[in-house]
Amino acid sequence: MIFKIKTMTFKYLLLFALSFVLFSSYAQEQDINYLAPENRSGQLFFKLSSEYRITPLPTTSPSSQFVFVNTDLQNSGVALAFSLDMFITKNLSLGFSNSFRYDYLGGSEGFENDGQSRPANRGLIIGYHFYLDYHFKIFKKSELYVRVGRSLLNRGTEIKSQKTFFNPSGEVIGTVRNSGDYAYEPWNWGIGWKKRKVEIMLAFYTSGNTEYFSEQQNYIIPYFKFSYNLGRL
């Protein structure tokens, strides 16, 4: 009797597992069908992305009116993001992306009252990205797209610095306090390759006006981006 009950339970579990697999496959197939150019107009898709920002250009030390910051460390590295893409037509989509990095804010500049250098500060750096993508059906099973947009980078980089000066006898003769916010709004340019739910893109953030320099200077951050479309909303 116990053996029969276990056998029946196993059959139900197996049936449930098979049904779940078939349903998941069907849902995925439906999403893939909606990703086809002729079906995606008017559809809203949700994506997860991983972005790797390469060393910015120029790499020379900046002259900022605020606290010293290593621009390479603050603007390079890995970012994780989620995106929403609405297809206005079968080829044109309007998108929004929210990126997150736990990375370098600034530091190792300025001294405490004991004359010791402060360690670098780290924290959550947030970015907001608005863009348009236009898709070209060049290949049989994949396509290319170009991107143009505007980003709000380095939200959360507000930092403060303090430097104390001493005379030869060790007495404090003055203190300089600075604060800085390295948020800026670069353009976002890119070209990507897309096949079903997978996307790979090479792109650039470009800006001629940042807080890193006392005078206007072009600042470029090249990056690679990998995205996976989780489905429709």
PDB file of C-alpha atoms in Angstrom:
ATOM      1  CA  MET A   1       0.000   0.000   0.000  1.00  0.00           C
ATOM      2  CA  ILE A   2       2.777   2.404   0.929  1.00  0.00           C
ATOM      3  CA  PHE A   3       4.588   1.488  -2.286  1.00  0.00           C
ATOM      4  CA  LYS A   4       1.458   2.312  -4.348  1.00  0.00           C
ATOM      5  CA  ILE A   5       1.076   5.686  -2.612  1.00  0.00           C
ATOM      6  CA  LYS A   6       4.717   6.540  -3.259  1.00  0.00           C
ATOM      7  CA  THR A   7       4.334   5.448  -6.890  1.00  0.00           C
ATOM      8  CA  MET A   8       1.257   7.654  -7.344  1.00  0.00           C
ATOM      9  CA  THR A   9       3.015  10.591  -5.663  1.00  0.00           C
ATOM     10  CA  PHE A  10       6.008  10.164  -7.935  1.00  0.00           C
ATOM     11  CA  LYS A  11       3.735  10.096 -11.003  1.00  0.00           C
ATOM     12  CA  TYR A  12       1.996  13.313  -9.936  1.00  0.00           C
ATOM     13  CA  LEU A  13       5.329  15.012  -9.264  1.00  0.00           C
ATOM     14  CA  LEU A  14       6.623  13.861 -12.634  1.00  0.00           C
ATOM     15  CA  LEU A  15       3.458  15.102 -14.346  1.00  0.00           C
ATOM     16  CA  PHE A  16       3.741  18.460 -12.574  1.00  0.00           C
ATOM     17  CA  ALA A  17       7.416  18.792 -13.545  1.00  0.00           C
ATOM     18  CA  LEU A  18       6.669  17.968 -17.189  1.00  0.00           C
ATOM     19  CA  SER A  19       3.760  20.412 -17.248  1.00  0.00           C
ATOM     20  CA  PHE A  20       5.936  23.142 -15.748  1.00  0.00           C
ATOM     21  CA  VAL A  21       8.685  22.535 -18.322  1.00  0.00           C
ATOM     22  CA  LEU A  22       6.183  22.548 -21.202  1.00  0.00           C
ATOM     23  CA  PHE A  23       4.501  25.726 -19.903  1.00  0.00           C
ATOM     24  CA  SER A  24       7.868  27.466 -19.452  1.00  0.00           C
ATOM     25  CA  SER A  25       8.943  26.453 -22.939  1.00  0.00           C
ATOM     26  CA  TYR A  26       5.654  27.696 -24.384  1.00  0.00           C
ATOM     27  CA  ALA A  27       5.909  31.023 -22.520  1.00  0.00           C
ATOM     28  CA  GLN A  28       9.499  31.466 -23.649  1.00  0.00           C
ATOM     29  CA  GLU A  29       8.489  30.661 -27.230  1.00  0.00           C
ATOM     30  CA  GLN A  30       5.688  33.219 -27.001  1.00  0.00           C
ATOM     31  CA  ASP A  31       8.136  35.855 -25.776  1.00  0.00           C
ATOM     32  CA  ILE A  32      10.558  34.949 -28.570  1.00  0.00           C
ATOM     33  CA  ASN A  33       7.699  35.324 -31.069  1.00  0.00           C
ATOM     34  CA  TYR A  34       6.900  38.752 -29.669  1.00  0.00           C
ATOM     35  CA  LEU A  35      10.573  39.664 -30.024  1.00  0.00           C
ATOM     36  CA  ALA A  36      10.321  39.123 -33.778  1.00  0.00           C
ATOM     37  CA  PRO A  37      10.369  42.499 -35.595  1.00  0.00           C
ATOM     38  CA  GLU A  38       6.905  42.011 -37.076  1.00  0.00           C
ATOM     39  CA  ASN A  39       5.334  41.369 -33.630  1.00  0.00           C
ATOM     40  CA  ARG A  40       7.141  43.640 -31.150  1.00  0.00           C
ATOM     41  CA  SER A  41       5.568  47.004 -32.008  1.00  0.00           C
ATOM     42  CA  GLY A  42       3.726  48.301 -28.937  1.00  0.00           C
ATOM     43  CA  GLN A  43       5.406  45.803 -26.599  1.00  0.00           C
ATOM     44  CA  LEU A  44       7.272  46.686 -23.378  1.00  0.00           C
ATOM     45  CA  PHE A  45      10.252  44.441 -22.503  1.00  0.00           C
ATOM     46  CA  PHE A  46      12.261  44.034 -19.292  1.00  0.00           C
ATOM     47  CA  LYS A  47      16.015  43.387 -19.459  1.00  0.00           C
ATOM     48  CA  LEU A  48      18.916  42.789 -17.078  1.00  0.00           C
ATOM     49  CA  SER A  49      22.365  44.010 -18.069  1.00  0.00           C
ATOM     50  CA  SER A  50      26.008  43.918 -17.084  1.00  0.00           C
ATOM     51  CA  GLU A  51      28.180  46.816 -18.203  1.00  0.00           C
ATOM     52  CA  TYR A  52      31.976  47.095 -18.149  1.00  0.00           C
ATOM     53  CA  ARG A  53      33.348  50.632 -18.398  1.00  0.00           C
ATOM     54  CA  ILE A  54      36.875  50.873 -19.764  1.00  0.00           C
ATOM     55  CA  THR A  55      39.493  53.455 -18.718  1.00  0.00           C
ATOM     56  CA  PRO A  56      38.167  56.955 -19.527  1.00  0.00           C
ATOM     57  CA  LEU A  57      39.889  59.400 -21.874  1.00  0.00           C
ATOM     58  CA  PRO A  58      41.836  61.518 -21.187  1.00  0.00           C
ATOM     59  CA  THR A  59      43.780  59.651 -18.527  1.00  0.00           C
ATOM     60  CA  THR A  60      45.689  62.740 -17.350  1.00  0.00           C
ATOM     61  CA  SER A  61      45.164  63.967 -13.801  1.00  0.00           C
ATOM     62  CA  PRO A  62      42.274  66.439 -13.590  1.00  0.00           C
ATOM     63  CA  SER A  63      42.385  69.887 -12.048  1.00  0.00           C
ATOM     64  CA  SER A  64      39.113  70.234 -10.207  1.00  0.00           C
ATOM     65  CA  GLN A  65      37.777  73.049  -8.103  1.00  0.00           C
ATOM     66  CA  PHE A  66      36.646  70.444  -5.580  1.00  0.00           C
ATOM     67  CA  VAL A  67      38.397  67.600  -3.778  1.00  0.00           C
ATOM     68  CA  PHE A  68      40.866  65.436  -5.605  1.00  0.00           C
ATOM     69  CA  VAL A  69      39.412  62.303  -7.138  1.00  0.00           C
ATOM     70  CA  ASN A  70      40.890  59.560  -9.280  1.00  0.00           C
ATOM     71  CA  THR A  71      38.710  59.793 -12.387  1.00  0.00           C
ATOM     72  CA  ASP A  72      39.814  56.397 -13.716  1.00  0.00           C
ATOM     73  CA  LEU A  73      38.695  54.608 -10.553  1.00  0.00           C
ATOM     74  CA  GLN A  74      35.443  56.527 -10.264  1.00  0.00           C
ATOM     75  CA  ASN A  75      34.334  55.987 -13.865  1.00  0.00           C
ATOM     76  CA  SER A  76      35.630  52.539 -14.800  1.00  0.00           C
ATOM     77  CA  GLY A  77      34.565  49.066 -13.728  1.00  0.00           C
ATOM     78  CA  VAL A  78      31.437  46.934 -13.663  1.00  0.00           C
ATOM     79  CA  ALA A  79      27.872  48.221 -13.408  1.00  0.00           C
ATOM     80  CA  LEU A  80      24.669  46.192 -13.109  1.00  0.00           C
ATOM     81  CA  ALA A  81      21.415  47.511 -14.531  1.00  0.00           C
ATOM     82  CA  PHE A  82      17.795  46.813 -15.364  1.00  0.00           C
ATOM     83  CA  SER A  83      16.122  48.267 -18.438  1.00  0.00           C
ATOM     84  CA  LEU A  84      12.656  48.903 -19.856  1.00  0.00           C
ATOM     85  CA  ASP A  85      12.314  49.064 -23.659  1.00  0.00           C
ATOM     86  CA  MET A  86       9.113  50.103 -25.411  1.00  0.00           C
ATOM     87  CA  PHE A  87       8.936  49.484 -29.151  1.00  0.00           C
ATOM     88  CA  ILE A  88       7.198  52.438 -30.802  1.00  0.00           C
ATOM     89  CA  THR A  89       7.467  50.740 -34.188  1.00  0.00           C
ATOM     90  CA  LYS A  90       8.961  47.404 -35.170  1.00  0.00           C
ATOM     91  CA  ASN A  91      12.372  49.080 -35.586  1.00  0.00           C
ATOM     92  CA  LEU A  92      12.349  52.029 -33.162  1.00  0.00           C
ATOM     93  CA  SER A  93      12.344  51.614 -29.364  1.00  0.00           C
ATOM     94  CA  LEU A  94      12.392  54.064 -26.465  1.00  0.00           C
ATOM     95  CA  GLY A  95      14.303  52.906 -23.390  1.00  0.00           C
ATOM     96  CA  PHE A  96      15.126  53.667 -19.770  1.00  0.00           C
ATOM     97  CA  SER A  97      17.876  52.002 -17.757  1.00  0.00           C
ATOM     98  CA  ASN A  98      18.902  52.267 -14.100  1.00  0.00           C
ATOM     99  CA  SER A  99      22.512  51.259 -13.310  1.00  0.00           C
ATOM    100  CA  PHE A 100      24.192  50.536  -9.967  1.00  0.00           C
ATOM    101  CA  ARG A 101      27.849  50.349  -8.938  1.00  0.00           C
ATOM    102  CA  TYR A 102      29.432  49.983  -5.516  1.00  0.00           C
ATOM    103  CA  ASP A 103      32.707  51.722  -6.211  1.00  0.00           C
ATOM    104  CA  TYR A 104      35.195  54.494  -5.522  1.00  0.00           C
ATOM    105  CA  LEU A 105      33.851  57.897  -4.451  1.00  0.00           C
ATOM    106  CA  GLY A 106      37.134  59.631  -3.603  1.00  0.00           C
ATOM    107  CA  GLY A 107      39.696  59.934  -0.866  1.00  0.00           C
ATOM    108  CA  SER A 108      43.383  59.515  -0.058  1.00  0.00           C
ATOM    109  CA  GLU A 109      43.555  63.296  -0.260  1.00  0.00           C
ATOM    110  CA  GLY A 110      43.471  65.504   2.826  1.00  0.00           C
ATOM    111  CA  PHE A 111      44.606  64.707   6.341  1.00  0.00           C
ATOM    112  CA  GLU A 112      43.019  64.254   9.693  1.00  0.00           C
ATOM    113  CA  ASN A 113      44.229  66.237  12.691  1.00  0.00           C
ATOM    114  CA  ASP A 114      46.887  63.617  13.392  1.00  0.00           C
ATOM    115  CA  GLY A 115      48.409  64.245   9.957  1.00  0.00           C
ATOM    116  CA  GLN A 116      47.445  60.828   8.553  1.00  0.00           C
ATOM    117  CA  SER A 117      45.991  60.436   5.075  1.00  0.00           C
ATOM    118  CA  ARG A 118      42.359  59.343   4.940  1.00  0.00           C
ATOM    119  CA  PRO A 119      41.424  56.098   3.174  1.00  0.00           C
ATOM    120  CA  ALA A 120      39.437  56.137  -0.041  1.00  0.00           C
ATOM    121  CA  ASN A 121      35.651  56.319   0.315  1.00  0.00           C
ATOM    122  CA  ARG A 122      33.386  53.809  -1.405  1.00  0.00           C
ATOM    123  CA  GLY A 123      29.656  53.813  -1.878  1.00  0.00           C
ATOM    124  CA  LEU A 124      26.711  53.202  -4.174  1.00  0.00           C
ATOM    125  CA  ILE A 125      26.934  55.096  -7.466  1.00  0.00           C
ATOM    126  CA  ILE A 126      23.703  55.321  -9.453  1.00  0.00           C
ATOM    127  CA  GLY A 127      23.074  56.161 -13.103  1.00  0.00           C
ATOM    128  CA  TYR A 128      19.900  56.941 -15.048  1.00  0.00           C
ATOM    129  CA  HIS A 129      19.855  56.437 -18.807  1.00  0.00           C
ATOM    130  CA  PHE A 130      17.330  57.527 -21.449  1.00  0.00           C
ATOM    131  CA  TYR A 131      17.841  56.426 -25.049  1.00  0.00           C
ATOM    132  CA  LEU A 132      16.450  55.605 -28.491  1.00  0.00           C
ATOM    133  CA  ASP A 133      17.426  52.438 -30.383  1.00  0.00           C
ATOM    134  CA  TYR A 134      16.910  51.892 -34.100  1.00  0.00           C
ATOM    135  CA  HIS A 135      17.148  48.298 -35.366  1.00  0.00           C
ATOM    136  CA  PHE A 136      18.329  47.091 -38.758  1.00  0.00           C
ATOM    137  CA  LYS A 137      17.389  43.602 -39.945  1.00  0.00           C
ATOM    138  CA  ILE A 138      20.643  42.881 -41.778  1.00  0.00           C
ATOM    139  CA  PHE A 139      21.142  39.224 -40.854  1.00  0.00           C
ATOM    140  CA  LYS A 140      18.689  36.353 -41.206  1.00  0.00           C
ATOM    141  CA  LYS A 141      18.481  35.468 -37.493  1.00  0.00           C
ATOM    142  CA  SER A 142      19.945  38.561 -35.849  1.00  0.00           C
ATOM    143  CA  GLU A 143      20.066  42.321 -36.254  1.00  0.00           C
ATOM    144  CA  LEU A 144      22.125  45.424 -35.568  1.00  0.00           C
ATOM    145  CA  TYR A 145      20.968  48.538 -33.752  1.00  0.00           C
ATOM    146  CA  VAL A 146      22.313  52.011 -33.060  1.00  0.00           C
ATOM    147  CA  ARG A 147      21.711  53.959 -29.860  1.00  0.00           C
ATOM    148  CA  VAL A 148      21.627  57.641 -29.008  1.00  0.00           C
ATOM    149  CA  GLY A 149      20.653  58.909 -25.578  1.00  0.00           C
ATOM    150  CA  ARG A 150      21.420  61.002 -22.537  1.00  0.00           C
ATOM    151  CA  SER A 151      22.616  59.687 -19.176  1.00  0.00           C
ATOM    152  CA  LEU A 152      22.741  61.036 -15.638  1.00  0.00           C
ATOM    153  CA  LEU A 153      25.921  59.518 -14.212  1.00  0.00           C
ATOM    154  CA  ASN A 154      27.605  59.451 -10.799  1.00  0.00           C
ATOM    155  CA  ARG A 155      24.582  60.155  -8.646  1.00  0.00           C
ATOM    156  CA  GLY A 156      25.670  59.580  -5.056  1.00  0.00           C
ATOM    157  CA  THR A 157      29.256  60.844  -5.388  1.00  0.00           C
ATOM    158  CA  GLU A 158      28.943  63.754  -2.966  1.00  0.00           C
ATOM    159  CA  ILE A 159      32.087  63.733  -0.808  1.00  0.00           C
ATOM    160  CA  LYS A 160      33.912  66.070   1.581  1.00  0.00           C
ATOM    161  CA  SER A 161      37.587  66.613   2.253  1.00  0.00           C
ATOM    162  CA  GLN A 162      39.538  68.293   5.032  1.00  0.00           C
ATOM    163  CA  LYS A 163      43.225  69.176   5.133  1.00  0.00           C
ATOM    164  CA  THR A 164      44.951  70.575   8.209  1.00  0.00           C
ATOM    165  CA  PHE A 165      48.246  72.488   7.991  1.00  0.00           C
ATOM    166  CA  PHE A 166      50.885  72.512  10.752  1.00  0.00           C
ATOM    167  CA  ASN A 167      53.882  74.740  11.423  1.00  0.00           C
ATOM    168  CA  PRO A 168      57.341  73.241  12.170  1.00  0.00           C
ATOM    169  CA  SER A 169      56.550  73.139  15.890  1.00  0.00           C
ATOM    170  CA  GLY A 170      53.448  71.002  15.281  1.00  0.00           C
ATOM    171  CA  GLU A 171      50.835  73.683  15.905  1.00  0.00           C
ATOM    172  CA  VAL A 172      47.772  73.942  13.688  1.00  0.00           C
ATOM    173  CA  ILE A 173      47.956  76.986  11.444  1.00  0.00           C
ATOM    174  CA  GLY A 174      44.936  76.393   9.242  1.00  0.00           C
ATOM    175  CA  THR A 175      42.351  73.997   7.877  1.00  0.00           C
ATOM    176  CA  VAL A 176      40.929  73.780   4.361  1.00  0.00           C
ATOM    177  CA  ARG A 177      37.603  72.056   3.815  1.00  0.00           C
ATOM    178  CA  ASN A 178      36.289  71.128   0.385  1.00  0.00           C
ATOM    179  CA  SER A 179      33.224  69.303  -0.892  1.00  0.00           C
ATOM    180  CA  GLY A 180      32.472  67.930  -4.330  1.00  0.00           C
ATOM    181  CA  ASP A 181      29.727  66.387  -6.402  1.00  0.00           C
ATOM    182  CA  TYR A 182      30.921  64.586  -9.517  1.00  0.00           C
ATOM    183  CA  ALA A 183      27.520  63.986 -11.126  1.00  0.00           C
ATOM    184  CA  TYR A 184      27.280  64.942 -14.790  1.00  0.00           C
ATOM    185  CA  GLU A 185      25.089  64.318 -17.869  1.00  0.00           C
ATOM    186  CA  PRO A 186      26.956  62.791 -20.843  1.00  0.00           C
ATOM    187  CA  TRP A 187      25.610  61.732 -24.218  1.00  0.00           C
ATOM    188  CA  ASN A 188      25.327  57.989 -24.788  1.00  0.00           C
ATOM    189  CA  TRP A 189      26.265  56.583 -28.215  1.00  0.00           C
ATOM    190  CA  GLY A 190      26.408  52.915 -29.165  1.00  0.00           C
ATOM    191  CA  ILE A 191      26.130  50.165 -31.737  1.00  0.00           C
ATOM    192  CA  GLY A 192      24.900  46.705 -30.818  1.00  0.00           C
ATOM    193  CA  TRP A 193      24.156  43.203 -32.069  1.00  0.00           C
ATOM    194  CA  LYS A 194      20.951  41.424 -31.075  1.00  0.00           C
ATOM    195  CA  LYS A 195      19.758  37.832 -31.452  1.00  0.00           C
ATOM    196  CA  ARG A 196      16.432  36.921 -29.831  1.00  0.00           C
ATOM    197  CA  LYS A 197      16.917  37.661 -26.113  1.00  0.00           C
ATOM    198  CA  VAL A 198      20.664  38.370 -26.136  1.00  0.00           C
ATOM    199  CA  GLU A 199      22.286  41.747 -26.856  1.00  0.00           C
ATOM    200  CA  ILE A 200      25.927  42.867 -27.006  1.00  0.00           C
ATOM    201  CA  MET A 201      26.832  46.534 -27.404  1.00  0.00           C
ATOM    202  CA  LEU A 202      29.933  48.724 -27.726  1.00  0.00           C
ATOM    203  CA  ALA A 203      29.209  52.303 -26.683  1.00  0.00           C
ATOM    204  CA  PHE A 204      30.621  55.584 -25.351  1.00  0.00           C
ATOM    205  CA  TYR A 205      29.617  58.183 -22.790  1.00  0.00           C
ATOM    206  CA  THR A 206      30.818  61.595 -24.002  1.00  0.00           C
ATOM    207  CA  SER A 207      30.718  64.931 -22.203  1.00  0.00           C
ATOM    208  CA  GLY A 208      32.358  68.320 -22.640  1.00  0.00           C
ATOM    209  CA  ASN A 209      31.387  69.620 -19.213  1.00  0.00           C
ATOM    210  CA  THR A 210      32.267  67.748 -15.996  1.00  0.00           C
ATOM    211  CA  GLU A 211      33.378  68.794 -12.519  1.00  0.00           C
ATOM    212  CA  TYR A 212      36.710  67.020 -12.999  1.00  0.00           C
ATOM    213  CA  PHE A 213      38.298  69.924 -14.844  1.00  0.00           C
ATOM    214  CA  SER A 214      38.428  73.653 -14.139  1.00  0.00           C
ATOM    215  CA  GLU A 215      37.985  74.271 -17.872  1.00  0.00           C
ATOM    216  CA  GLN A 216      35.758  72.544 -20.417  1.00  0.00           C
ATOM    217  CA  GLN A 217      37.354  69.413 -21.809  1.00  0.00           C
ATOM    218  CA  ASN A 218      35.969  66.428 -23.716  1.00  0.00           C
ATOM    219  CA  TYR A 219      35.650  63.364 -21.493  1.00  0.00           C
ATOM    220  CA  ILE A 220      34.927  59.916 -22.977  1.00  0.00           C
ATOM    221  CA  ILE A 221      34.087  56.615 -21.256  1.00  0.00           C
ATOM    222  CA  PRO A 222      34.023  53.596 -23.621  1.00  0.00           C
ATOM    223  CA  TYR A 223      32.122  50.535 -22.409  1.00  0.00           C
ATOM    224  CA  PHE A 224      30.849  47.070 -23.329  1.00  0.00           C
ATOM    225  CA  LYS A 225      27.348  45.964 -22.388  1.00  0.00           C
ATOM    226  CA  PHE A 226      25.705  42.531 -22.268  1.00  0.00           C
ATOM    227  CA  SER A 227      21.905  42.352 -21.882  1.00  0.00           C
ATOM    228  CA  TYR A 228      19.369  39.554 -21.560  1.00  0.00           C
ATOM    229  CA  ASN A 229      15.681  40.093 -22.269  1.00  0.00           C
ATOM    230  CA  LEU A 230      13.579  38.445 -19.547  1.00  0.00           C
ATOM    231  CA  GLY A 231      10.292  38.961 -21.376  1.00  0.00           C
ATOM    232  CA  ARG A 232       7.301  41.240 -21.805  1.00  0.00           C
ATOM    233  CA  LEU A 233       5.567  43.313 -19.144  1.00  0.00           C
TER     234      LEU A 233
END
